[in-house]
C-alpha positions as YAML, in Angstrom:
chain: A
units: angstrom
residues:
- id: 1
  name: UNK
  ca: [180.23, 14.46, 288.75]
- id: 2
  name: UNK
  ca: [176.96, 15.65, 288.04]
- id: 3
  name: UNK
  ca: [176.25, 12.75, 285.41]
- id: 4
  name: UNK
  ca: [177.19, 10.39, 287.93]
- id: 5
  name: UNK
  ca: [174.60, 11.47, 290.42]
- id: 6
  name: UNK
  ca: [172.24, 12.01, 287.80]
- id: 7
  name: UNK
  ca: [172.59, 8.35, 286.84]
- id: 8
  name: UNK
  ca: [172.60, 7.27, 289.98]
- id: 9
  name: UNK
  ca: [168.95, 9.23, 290.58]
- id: 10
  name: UNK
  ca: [168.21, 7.44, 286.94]
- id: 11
  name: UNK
  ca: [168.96, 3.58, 288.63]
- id: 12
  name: UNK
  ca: [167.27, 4.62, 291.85]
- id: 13
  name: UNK
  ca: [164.11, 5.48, 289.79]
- id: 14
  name: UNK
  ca: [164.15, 2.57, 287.77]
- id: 15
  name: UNK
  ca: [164.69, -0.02, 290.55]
- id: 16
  name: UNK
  ca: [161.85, 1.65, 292.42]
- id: 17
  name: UNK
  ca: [159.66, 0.85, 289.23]
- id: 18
  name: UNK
  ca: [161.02, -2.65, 288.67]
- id: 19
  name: UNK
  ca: [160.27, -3.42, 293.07]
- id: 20
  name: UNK
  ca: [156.53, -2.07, 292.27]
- id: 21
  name: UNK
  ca: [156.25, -4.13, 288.87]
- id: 22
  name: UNK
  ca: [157.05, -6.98, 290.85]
- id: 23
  name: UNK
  ca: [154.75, -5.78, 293.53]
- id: 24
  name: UNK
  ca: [151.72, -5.49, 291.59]
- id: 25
  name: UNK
  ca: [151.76, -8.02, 288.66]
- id: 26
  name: UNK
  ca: [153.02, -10.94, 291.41]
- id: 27
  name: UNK
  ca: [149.75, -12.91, 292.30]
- id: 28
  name: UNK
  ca: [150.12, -15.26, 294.83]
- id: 29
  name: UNK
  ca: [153.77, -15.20, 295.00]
- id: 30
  name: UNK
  ca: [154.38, -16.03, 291.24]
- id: 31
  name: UNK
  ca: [154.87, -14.51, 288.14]
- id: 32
  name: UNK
  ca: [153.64, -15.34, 284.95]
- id: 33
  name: UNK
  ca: [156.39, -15.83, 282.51]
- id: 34
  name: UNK
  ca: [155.62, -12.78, 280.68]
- id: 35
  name: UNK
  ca: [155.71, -11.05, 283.68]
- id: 36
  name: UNK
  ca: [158.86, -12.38, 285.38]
- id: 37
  name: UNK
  ca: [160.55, -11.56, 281.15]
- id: 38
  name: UNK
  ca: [159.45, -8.11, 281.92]
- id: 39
  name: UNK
  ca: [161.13, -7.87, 285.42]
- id: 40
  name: UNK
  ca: [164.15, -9.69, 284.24]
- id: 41
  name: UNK
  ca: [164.76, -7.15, 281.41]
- id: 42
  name: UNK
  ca: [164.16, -3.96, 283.81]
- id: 43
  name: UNK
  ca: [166.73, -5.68, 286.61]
- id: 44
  name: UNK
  ca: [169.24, -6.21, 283.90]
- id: 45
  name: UNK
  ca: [168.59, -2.28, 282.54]
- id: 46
  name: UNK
  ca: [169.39, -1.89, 286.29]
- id: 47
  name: UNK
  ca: [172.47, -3.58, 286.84]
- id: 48
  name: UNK
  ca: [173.88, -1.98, 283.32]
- id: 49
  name: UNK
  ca: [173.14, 1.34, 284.75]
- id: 50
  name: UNK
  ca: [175.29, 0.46, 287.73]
- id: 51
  name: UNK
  ca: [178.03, -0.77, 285.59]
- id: 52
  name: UNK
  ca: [177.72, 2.65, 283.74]
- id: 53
  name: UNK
  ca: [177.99, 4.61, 286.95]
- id: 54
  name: UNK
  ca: [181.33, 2.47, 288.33]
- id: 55
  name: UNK
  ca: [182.68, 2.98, 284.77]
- id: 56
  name: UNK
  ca: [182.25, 6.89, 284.95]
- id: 57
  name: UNK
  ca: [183.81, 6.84, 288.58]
- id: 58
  name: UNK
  ca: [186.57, 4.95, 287.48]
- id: 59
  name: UNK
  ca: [187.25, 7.43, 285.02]
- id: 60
  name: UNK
  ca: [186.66, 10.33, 287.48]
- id: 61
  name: UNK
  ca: [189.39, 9.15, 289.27]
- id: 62
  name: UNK
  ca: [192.15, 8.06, 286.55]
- id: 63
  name: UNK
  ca: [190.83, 12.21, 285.43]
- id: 64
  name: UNK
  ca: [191.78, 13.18, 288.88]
- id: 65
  name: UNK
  ca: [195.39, 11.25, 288.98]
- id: 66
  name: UNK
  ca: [196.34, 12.19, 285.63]
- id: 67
  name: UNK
  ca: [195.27, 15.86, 286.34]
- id: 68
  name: UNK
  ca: [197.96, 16.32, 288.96]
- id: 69
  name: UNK
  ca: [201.20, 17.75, 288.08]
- id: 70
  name: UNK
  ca: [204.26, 15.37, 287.52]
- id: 71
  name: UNK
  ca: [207.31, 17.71, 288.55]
- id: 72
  name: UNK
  ca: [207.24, 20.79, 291.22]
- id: 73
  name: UNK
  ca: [207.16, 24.09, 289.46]
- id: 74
  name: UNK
  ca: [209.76, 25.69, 289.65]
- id: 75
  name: UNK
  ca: [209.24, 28.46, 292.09]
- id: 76
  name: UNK
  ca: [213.03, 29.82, 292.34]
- id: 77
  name: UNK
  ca: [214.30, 33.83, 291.33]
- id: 78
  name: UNK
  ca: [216.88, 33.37, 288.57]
- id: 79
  name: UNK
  ca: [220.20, 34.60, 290.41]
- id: 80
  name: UNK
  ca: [218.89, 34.50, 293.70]
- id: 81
  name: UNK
  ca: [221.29, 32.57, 296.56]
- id: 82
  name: UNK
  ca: [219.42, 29.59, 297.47]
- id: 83
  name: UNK
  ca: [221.30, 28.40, 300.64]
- id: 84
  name: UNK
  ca: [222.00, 31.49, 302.59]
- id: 85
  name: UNK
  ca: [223.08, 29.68, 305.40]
- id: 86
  name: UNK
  ca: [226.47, 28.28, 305.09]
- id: 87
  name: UNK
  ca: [227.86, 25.66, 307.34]
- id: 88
  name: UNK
  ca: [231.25, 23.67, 308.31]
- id: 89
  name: UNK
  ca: [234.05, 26.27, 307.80]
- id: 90
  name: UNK
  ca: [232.12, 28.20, 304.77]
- id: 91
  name: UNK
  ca: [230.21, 29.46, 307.52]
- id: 92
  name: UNK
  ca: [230.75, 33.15, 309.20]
- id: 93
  name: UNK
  ca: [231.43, 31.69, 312.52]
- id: 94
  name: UNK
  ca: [234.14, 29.73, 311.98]
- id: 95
  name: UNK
  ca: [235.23, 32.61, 309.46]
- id: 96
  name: UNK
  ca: [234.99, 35.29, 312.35]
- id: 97
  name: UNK
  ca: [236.82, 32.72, 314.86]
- id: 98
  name: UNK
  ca: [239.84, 31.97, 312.46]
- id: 99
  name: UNK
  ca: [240.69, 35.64, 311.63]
- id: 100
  name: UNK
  ca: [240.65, 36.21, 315.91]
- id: 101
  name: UNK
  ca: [242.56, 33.31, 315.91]
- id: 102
  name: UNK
  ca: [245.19, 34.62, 313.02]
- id: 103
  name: UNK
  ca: [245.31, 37.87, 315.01]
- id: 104
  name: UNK
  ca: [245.75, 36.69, 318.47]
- id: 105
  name: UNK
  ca: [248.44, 34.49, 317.40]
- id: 106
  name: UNK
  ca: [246.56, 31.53, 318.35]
- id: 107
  name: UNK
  ca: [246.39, 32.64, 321.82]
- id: 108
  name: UNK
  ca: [242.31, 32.90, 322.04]
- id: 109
  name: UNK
  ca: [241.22, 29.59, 320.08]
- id: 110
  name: UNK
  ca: [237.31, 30.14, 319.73]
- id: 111
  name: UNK
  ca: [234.97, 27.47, 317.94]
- id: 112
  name: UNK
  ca: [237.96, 26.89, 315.39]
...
């Protein structure tokens, strides 16, 4: 990142030199041809510079997208339970019901 701005300081510079080229070789409002060469060649070292910079952000970014990681690390303890929680009739309520259920005789029918 700190080429890019550099360049980008770099193209600043130089445009500010081509503007006061113009500035003080134009004589009433024309150039001579030598003169208008000389401007044309530091516009064009200009817009190459520019090109430069949108080619090194272009590749900052592709850098930045390519950087990131393409699966989720895996962050899980080897033997650990991962879904404590059990639901449906795996669960301990309906576990705890069916057993008062059993016991009763079906008499006291909880959440079963």
């Amino acid at each position: 990142m700190d080429k890019i701005m550099a360049m980008r300081e770099k193209r600043a510079e130089m445009w500010e030199q081509a503007k006061q080229f113009l500035d003080s070789h134009e004589k009433d409002g024309h150039l001579t041809a030598e003169d208008a060469k000389a401007y044309e060649q530091m516009e064009n070292e200009v817009l190459a510079l520019g090109k430069d910079i949108e080619r090194m952000e272009r590749q900052a970014i592709l850098d930045a997208q390519l950087a990131k990681p393409v699966t989720a690390a895996i962050t899980n303890i080897p033997g650990a339970v991962l879904n404590a929680e059990k639901t449906g009739r795996a669960s301990e309520a309906y576990h705890a019901a069916m057993l008062k259920a059993l016991r009763t005789n079906f008499r006291q029918v909880e959440n079963v």
